[in-house]
Coordinates of C-alpha atoms and ligand atoms in Angstrom, one line a residue:
M87 CA 2.0 -9.0 -12.6
P88 CA -1.4 -9.3 -10.9
M89 CA -4.2 -10.8 -13.1
D90 CA -7.2 -8.8 -14.3
D91 CA -10.6 -9.3 -12.6
A92 CA -12.2 -11.3 -15.3
A93 CA -9.4 -13.8 -15.3
L94 CA -9.5 -14.1 -11.5
F95 CA -13.3 -14.6 -11.5
Q96 CA -12.8 -17.3 -14.0
V97 CA -10.2 -19.1 -11.9
I98 CA -12.2 -18.8 -8.7
S99 CA -15.2 -20.3 -10.4
H100 CA -13.4 -23.6 -10.3
F101 CA -13.4 -23.7 -6.5
R102 CA -16.2 -24.8 -4.1
L103 CA -16.8 -21.4 -2.5
Q104 CA -19.8 -20.5 -0.2
G105 CA -21.8 -17.6 -1.6
T106 CA -21.4 -15.4 -4.6
V107 CA -18.1 -13.7 -5.3
R108 CA -18.2 -10.0 -4.7
S109 CA -14.6 -9.0 -5.1
V110 CA -11.1 -10.3 -5.7
G111 CA -8.0 -8.2 -5.0
P112 CA -4.3 -8.4 -4.2
Y113 CA -3.5 -9.1 -0.6
G114 CA -0.6 -9.5 1.9
D115 CA 3.1 -9.0 1.8
G116 CA 4.5 -12.4 0.8
H117 CA 7.5 -12.3 -1.6
I118 CA 6.8 -15.6 -3.3
N119 CA 3.2 -16.4 -4.2
E120 CA 0.6 -14.1 -5.8
T121 CA -1.9 -13.7 -3.1
Y122 CA -5.5 -12.4 -3.4
L123 CA -8.4 -11.8 -1.0
V124 CA -11.7 -13.2 -2.3
V125 CA -14.9 -11.9 -0.7
T126 CA -18.2 -13.5 -1.2
N127 CA -21.5 -12.5 0.3
E128 CA -21.0 -15.3 2.9
R129 CA -17.3 -15.4 3.8
R130 CA -13.7 -14.6 2.8
Y131 CA -11.0 -16.7 1.2
I132 CA -7.3 -16.5 0.2
L133 CA -6.6 -17.3 -3.4
Q134 CA -3.0 -17.9 -4.4
K135 CA -1.3 -18.3 -7.7
M136 CA 1.5 -20.6 -6.6
N137 CA 5.0 -19.8 -7.7
T138 CA 5.7 -22.7 -10.0
S139 CA 9.2 -21.7 -10.9
I140 CA 10.2 -21.9 -7.3
F141 CA 7.9 -24.8 -6.4
P142 CA 7.7 -26.8 -9.7
D143 CA 6.1 -29.9 -8.2
T144 CA 2.7 -28.6 -7.3
K145 CA 1.2 -32.0 -6.8
H146 CA 3.7 -32.9 -4.0
L147 CA 3.7 -29.4 -2.6
M148 CA -0.1 -29.6 -2.1
R149 CA 0.2 -33.1 -0.8
N150 CA 2.6 -31.9 1.9
I151 CA 0.3 -29.1 2.9
E152 CA -2.7 -31.5 3.0
L153 CA -0.8 -33.9 5.3
V154 CA 0.6 -31.3 7.6
T155 CA -2.7 -29.4 8.0
A156 CA -4.6 -32.6 8.6
F157 CA -2.1 -33.5 11.3
M158 CA -2.3 -30.1 12.9
R159 CA -6.1 -30.1 12.9
A160 CA -6.0 -33.6 14.6
E161 CA -3.7 -32.0 17.2
G162 CA -6.4 -29.4 17.9
K163 CA -4.5 -26.6 16.3
E164 CA -5.9 -23.9 14.1
T165 CA -4.3 -24.2 10.6
L166 CA -4.8 -23.6 6.9
D167 CA -8.0 -25.1 5.5
I168 CA -7.7 -26.0 1.9
V169 CA -10.8 -25.3 -0.2
R170 CA -11.2 -27.9 -2.9
T171 CA -12.0 -27.4 -6.6
T172 CA -15.3 -28.4 -8.1
D173 CA -13.5 -31.6 -9.2
G174 CA -12.4 -32.3 -5.6
A175 CA -8.7 -31.5 -6.1
T176 CA -6.6 -29.4 -3.7
Y177 CA -5.5 -27.1 -6.6
F178 CA -6.5 -26.0 -10.0
E179 CA -4.2 -25.7 -13.0
D180 CA -4.8 -23.8 -16.3
P181 CA -2.6 -22.0 -18.8
T182 CA -2.4 -19.0 -16.4
G183 CA -0.8 -21.1 -13.6
A184 CA -1.5 -23.3 -10.6
W185 CA -4.0 -22.0 -8.1
R186 CA -5.1 -22.9 -4.5
V187 CA -7.7 -21.5 -2.1
Y188 CA -7.6 -21.4 1.7
K189 CA -10.4 -20.2 4.0
F190 CA -9.5 -16.8 5.3
I191 CA -8.5 -17.1 8.9
E192 CA -10.7 -14.4 10.3
H193 CA -10.0 -11.9 13.1
T194 CA -6.3 -12.2 12.8
I195 CA -3.4 -9.9 12.0
S196 CA 0.0 -10.6 10.4
Y197 CA 2.7 -8.2 11.4
N198 CA 5.7 -6.9 9.3
M199 CA 7.2 -5.5 12.5
V200 CA 7.0 -6.6 16.1
P201 CA 4.5 -4.2 17.8
D202 CA 5.8 -5.1 21.3
A203 CA 8.0 -7.8 22.9
S204 CA 5.2 -9.8 24.3
V205 CA 3.8 -10.5 20.8
F206 CA 7.2 -11.7 19.7
R207 CA 7.6 -13.9 22.9
D208 CA 4.2 -15.4 21.9
A209 CA 5.4 -16.0 18.3
G210 CA 8.5 -17.8 19.7
A211 CA 6.3 -20.0 21.8
A212 CA 4.0 -20.8 18.8
F213 CA 6.9 -21.7 16.6
G214 CA 8.4 -23.8 19.4
D215 CA 5.1 -25.6 19.8
F216 CA 4.9 -26.1 16.1
Q217 CA 8.2 -27.8 16.1
N218 CA 7.1 -30.0 19.0
D219 CA 4.0 -30.9 17.0
L220 CA 6.1 -31.7 13.9
A221 CA 8.3 -34.0 16.0
R222 CA 5.3 -36.3 16.3
F223 CA 4.6 -36.1 12.5
D224 CA 5.8 -38.8 10.2
A225 CA 8.2 -36.8 8.1
S226 CA 8.9 -39.7 5.7
Q227 CA 5.6 -38.8 4.0
L228 CA 6.9 -35.3 3.0
T229 CA 8.5 -34.4 -0.3
E230 CA 11.4 -31.9 -0.2
T231 CA 9.9 -28.8 -1.9
I232 CA 13.1 -26.8 -2.4
A233 CA 16.5 -28.6 -2.4
H234 CA 19.3 -27.0 -0.4
F235 CA 16.9 -24.4 1.0
H236 CA 19.0 -23.4 4.1
D237 CA 22.2 -24.9 2.8
T238 CA 24.2 -21.7 3.3
P239 CA 27.4 -22.9 1.6
H240 CA 25.2 -23.9 -1.4
R241 CA 23.6 -20.4 -1.4
F242 CA 27.2 -18.9 -1.3
E243 CA 28.1 -20.9 -4.4
D244 CA 24.9 -19.4 -6.2
F245 CA 26.0 -16.0 -5.0
K246 CA 29.5 -16.4 -6.4
A247 CA 28.1 -17.6 -9.7
A248 CA 25.8 -14.6 -10.0
L249 CA 28.7 -12.3 -9.2
N250 CA 30.9 -14.0 -11.7
D251 CA 28.2 -13.5 -14.4
D252 CA 27.2 -10.1 -13.3
R253 CA 24.8 -10.1 -16.3
L254 CA 23.3 -6.7 -15.6
G255 CA 26.5 -5.0 -14.6
R256 CA 25.0 -4.4 -11.1
A257 CA 28.0 -5.5 -9.1
T258 CA 29.5 -2.0 -9.3
F259 CA 26.5 -0.7 -7.3
C260 CA 27.0 -3.1 -4.4
R261 CA 30.7 -3.6 -3.9
P262 CA 30.7 -3.2 -0.1
E263 CA 27.8 -5.7 0.3
I264 CA 29.6 -8.2 -2.1
D265 CA 32.8 -7.8 0.0
F266 CA 30.8 -8.3 3.2
Y267 CA 29.5 -11.7 2.0
L268 CA 32.9 -12.8 0.6
A269 CA 34.5 -12.0 4.0
H270 CA 32.1 -14.2 5.9
A271 CA 32.8 -17.4 4.0
D272 CA 34.2 -19.2 7.1
V273 CA 30.8 -18.9 8.9
Y274 CA 28.6 -20.5 6.2
P275 CA 29.4 -24.2 6.8
V276 CA 28.8 -24.4 10.6
I277 CA 25.2 -25.6 10.6
M278 CA 25.4 -27.8 7.6
D279 CA 28.6 -29.4 9.0
G280 CA 26.8 -30.0 12.3
L281 CA 23.8 -31.7 10.6
G282 CA 26.3 -33.7 8.5
D283 CA 28.4 -35.0 11.4
G284 CA 25.4 -35.5 13.7
S285 CA 26.4 -33.0 16.3
L286 CA 23.1 -31.1 15.4
P287 CA 19.9 -33.2 15.2
L288 CA 17.9 -33.2 11.9
R289 CA 14.3 -32.2 12.8
V290 CA 11.2 -31.3 10.8
T291 CA 11.1 -27.5 10.5
H292 CA 9.0 -24.8 9.0
N293 CA 12.0 -23.0 7.4
D294 CA 10.2 -19.7 6.7
T295 CA 9.4 -18.4 10.2
K296 CA 9.1 -14.7 9.6
L297 CA 6.5 -12.9 11.6
N298 CA 4.1 -12.3 8.8
N299 CA 3.8 -16.1 8.4
I300 CA 2.0 -16.4 11.8
L301 CA -1.4 -15.0 12.3
M302 CA -2.1 -13.4 15.6
D303 CA -5.6 -12.8 17.1
A304 CA -6.7 -9.3 16.3
T305 CA -8.1 -8.8 19.8
T306 CA -5.8 -10.7 22.2
H307 CA -2.7 -10.5 19.9
K308 CA -2.0 -14.2 20.8
A309 CA -0.7 -16.5 18.1
R310 CA -3.5 -18.3 16.3
A311 CA -2.2 -20.1 13.2
I312 CA 1.1 -20.7 11.6
I313 CA 0.8 -20.3 7.8
D314 CA 2.9 -20.4 4.6
L315 CA 3.6 -24.1 5.0
D316 CA 5.3 -24.5 1.6
T317 CA 8.8 -25.1 3.0
I318 CA 8.1 -27.6 5.7
M319 CA 11.1 -30.0 5.3
P320 CA 13.8 -31.7 7.4
G321 CA 16.1 -29.0 8.8
S322 CA 17.7 -27.6 11.9
M323 CA 15.9 -25.9 14.8
L324 CA 18.4 -23.1 14.2
F325 CA 16.8 -22.3 10.9
D326 CA 13.5 -21.6 12.5
F327 CA 14.9 -19.7 15.4
G328 CA 17.3 -17.8 13.2
D329 CA 14.8 -16.7 10.6
S330 CA 12.4 -15.4 13.2
I331 CA 15.1 -13.3 14.8
R332 CA 16.4 -12.1 11.4
F333 CA 13.0 -10.6 10.6
G334 CA 11.4 -9.8 14.0
A335 CA 14.4 -8.7 16.2
S336 CA 15.0 -5.7 13.9
T337 CA 13.8 -2.3 14.9
A338 CA 12.7 -1.6 11.2
L339 CA 11.1 -3.2 8.3
E340 CA 13.0 -5.7 6.1
D341 CA 13.1 -3.1 3.3
E342 CA 13.8 0.1 5.4
K343 CA 16.0 2.4 3.3
D344 CA 17.1 4.5 6.2
L345 CA 19.7 2.3 7.9
D346 CA 19.9 4.5 10.9
K347 CA 16.5 3.1 11.8
V348 CA 17.7 -0.5 11.5
H349 CA 19.0 -2.1 14.7
F350 CA 19.3 -5.6 16.1
S351 CA 17.4 -5.5 19.4
T352 CA 18.7 -7.8 22.1
D353 CA 15.5 -7.3 24.1
L354 CA 13.5 -8.7 21.2
F355 CA 16.0 -11.5 20.9
R356 CA 15.5 -12.3 24.5
A357 CA 11.7 -12.2 24.2
Y358 CA 11.6 -14.6 21.3
A359 CA 14.2 -16.9 22.9
E360 CA 12.1 -17.1 26.1
G361 CA 9.1 -18.2 24.1
F362 CA 10.8 -20.6 21.7
V363 CA 13.2 -22.2 24.2
G364 CA 10.5 -22.3 26.8
K365 CA 8.5 -24.7 24.6
L366 CA 11.5 -26.7 23.4
R367 CA 13.3 -27.0 26.7
P368 CA 12.8 -30.8 26.9
S369 CA 14.3 -31.5 23.5
I370 CA 16.8 -28.8 22.7
T371 CA 20.4 -30.1 22.9
E372 CA 23.3 -28.3 24.5
R373 CA 24.9 -27.7 21.1
E374 CA 21.7 -26.3 19.6
A375 CA 21.3 -23.9 22.5
E376 CA 24.9 -22.8 22.2
L377 CA 24.4 -22.1 18.5
L378 CA 21.2 -20.1 18.8
P379 CA 23.0 -16.7 18.4
L380 CA 24.9 -18.1 15.5
G381 CA 21.7 -19.5 13.9
A382 CA 20.3 -15.9 14.0
R383 CA 23.4 -14.6 12.3
M384 CA 23.5 -17.4 9.8
M385 CA 19.9 -16.9 8.6
T386 CA 20.5 -13.1 8.4
L387 CA 23.6 -13.7 6.4
E388 CA 21.9 -16.2 4.2
C389 CA 18.8 -14.2 3.5
G390 CA 20.8 -11.0 2.7
M391 CA 23.0 -13.0 0.4
R392 CA 19.9 -14.4 -1.3
F393 CA 18.6 -10.8 -1.8
L394 CA 21.9 -9.7 -3.2
T395 CA 22.1 -12.7 -5.5
D396 CA 18.6 -11.9 -6.8
Y397 CA 19.6 -8.3 -7.4
L398 CA 22.6 -9.5 -9.4
V399 CA 20.7 -11.9 -11.6
G400 CA 17.9 -9.4 -12.3
D401 CA 15.2 -10.0 -9.6
T402 CA 13.9 -13.4 -10.8
Y403 CA 13.0 -14.9 -7.3
F404 CA 11.6 -12.4 -4.8
A405 CA 8.8 -10.1 -5.7
I406 CA 10.0 -6.5 -5.9
D407 CA 8.3 -3.1 -6.0
Y408 CA 11.2 -1.1 -7.6
P409 CA 14.5 -2.0 -9.2
E410 CA 16.8 -1.7 -6.2
H411 CA 14.3 -3.4 -3.8
N412 CA 16.5 -6.5 -3.3
L413 CA 19.6 -4.4 -2.7
V414 CA 17.7 -2.3 -0.1
R415 CA 16.6 -5.5 1.6
C416 CA 20.2 -6.8 1.5
R417 CA 21.5 -3.7 3.2
T418 CA 19.2 -4.1 6.2
Q419 CA 20.4 -7.7 6.6
V420 CA 24.1 -6.6 6.5
K421 CA 23.4 -3.9 9.1
L422 CA 21.7 -6.5 11.3
V423 CA 24.5 -9.0 11.0
Q424 CA 27.1 -6.3 12.0
E425 CA 25.1 -5.5 15.1
M426 CA 24.6 -9.2 15.9
E427 CA 28.4 -9.6 15.7
A428 CA 28.9 -6.6 18.0
K429 CA 26.4 -7.9 20.5
D430 CA 27.4 -11.6 20.4
A431 CA 28.5 -11.7 24.1
Q432 CA 25.1 -10.3 25.1
T433 CA 23.1 -12.8 23.1
K434 CA 25.2 -15.7 24.4
A435 CA 24.5 -14.5 28.0
I436 CA 20.7 -14.2 27.2
V437 CA 20.7 -17.8 25.9
E438 CA 22.5 -19.1 29.0
D439 CA 20.0 -17.2 31.1
V440 CA 17.0 -18.5 29.2
M441 CA 18.3 -22.0 29.2
G442 CA 18.8 -21.9 33.0
G443 CA 15.3 -20.5 33.4
A444 CA 12.2 -21.9 35.0
D445 CA 11.5 -24.7 32.5
G446 CA 14.9 -26.3 32.8
S447 CA 15.5 -29.1 35.4
E448 CA 18.3 -28.7 38.0
A449 CA 20.4 -31.3 36.1
D450 CA 20.1 -29.4 32.9
K451 CA 21.0 -26.1 34.6
K452 CA 24.2 -27.7 36.0
E453 CA 25.1 -29.2 32.6
L454 CA 25.2 -25.7 31.1
R455 CA 27.3 -24.0 33.7
Ligands
ADP85 P1 4.1 -16.1 0.4 O1 4.6 -17.5 0.2 O2 4.1 -15.3 -0.9 O3 4.7 -15.4 1.5 P2 1.8 -16.5 2.2 O4 1.2 -17.9 2.1 O5 2.7 -16.3 3.3 O6 2.5 -16.2 0.8 O7 0.6 -15.5 2.2 C1 0.9 -14.1 2.1 C2 0.1 -13.3 3.2 O8 -1.3 -13.6 3.0 C3 0.5 -13.8 4.6 O9 1.6 -13.2 5.1 C4 -0.8 -13.4 5.3 O10 -0.8 -12.1 5.7 C5 -1.9 -13.6 4.3 N1 -2.6 -15.0 4.4 C6 -2.2 -16.1 3.8 N2 -3.0 -17.1 4.1 C7 -4.0 -16.6 4.9 C8 -5.2 -17.2 5.5 N3 -5.6 -18.4 5.3 N4 -6.0 -16.3 6.3 C9 -5.6 -15.0 6.4 N5 -4.5 -14.5 5.9 C10 -3.7 -15.2 5.1
GN1_86 C1 10.3 -15.4 1.4 O1 7.3 -16.5 1.2 P1 7.7 -15.4 2.1 O2 7.6 -14.1 1.6 O3 7.1 -15.7 3.5 C2 11.2 -16.6 1.3 C3 12.0 -16.8 2.6 C4 12.8 -15.5 2.9 C5 11.8 -14.3 2.9 C6 12.5 -13.0 3.1 C7 10.1 -19.9 -0.2 O4 9.3 -15.7 2.4 O5 12.9 -17.9 2.5 O6 13.4 -15.6 4.1 O7 11.0 -14.3 1.7 N1 10.5 -17.9 1.0 C8 10.9 -18.7 0.0 O8 11.5 -12.1 3.4 O9 12.0 -18.6 -0.6
MG87 MG1 4.7 -15.8 3.5

């Protein structure tokens, strides 16, 4: 429930802003934090009421963001700029919640759908670069902000528990979707098993790489800054690749009701893979490359299962605009997985092609054949 103006003006008065506040209003399409745009007579800011039920350890969450943004800035990258409170802290807490402010990154756009393939290729390159940057960052300083975040078997257990409870009697409205996730149980452990047995490397990953978490320049449409840094944690490269594909390689919005409009685009898959793999070519392992299509499927399965779980428990996690919103979101994810399965041979061929492309050495190309 968005806060009223007087309460927001009161909160914002605790931050060191330039100028006099003219307006504060809801902003953006994130599902987790309450985001507001603050306009003063001198500049703009983003105010966020952090979601403390999802991220209960605000102190360490903000410490992570402070560390990562300082590192990115030192690398010469445009990144989030935390505005401190009048007490010099990175966030402000009062009975209404925990609040933070970032400088608004001006002259940028965040997309909820890919406008054309070149924008998505560029997003892939930016997330690939981001992962290269993080590889040089001392991850031992980071606190895990959400345990088991992309642990799909763990998510499946949560889903089964929600189904078992069915506390709102909603299972009857989503039987085909429930059966779909139950039928895919054999897929869920693949990435976690790989991380467990060392056949997949543990890296430092963003973990929430949907297209609206990257700001593109409003004129050139080139990637400017990667935002929403709340979930930077150890993980697999497949999480970041997969989540971007899940959201961006769809021909429709994540909550499109007309499923005839929802398709998995192999052209967009190729564009993103070209950008992402192009940047990670020196470090991507053969096993990671082989599993890129599976990574996309896994993240789409996992996210759809999370939407369905939230629908079953009564919408306690993702922000919704209407009662069936999470079910609608789940249905687009099911449709995308079905098309990914049907197009598996094509996506595998695309990955082989991209891996054998200009950035790979001759030795690497031979290894893959
Ligand atoms: P959530 O965790 O709820 O997704 P985000 O941190 O991603 O919240 O913010 C929501 C949206 O607000 C983003 O998708 C983006 O459009 C916008 N946004 C966030 N921070 C900034 C910023 N510093 N400058 C410009 N836009 C921003
Ligand atoms: C959430 O925070 P936001 O809206 O960028 C979620 C992601 C989901 C995504 C689905 C911390 O992302 O994991 O993939 O919604 N973030 C968190 O749109 O749970
Ligand atoms: Mg976001």
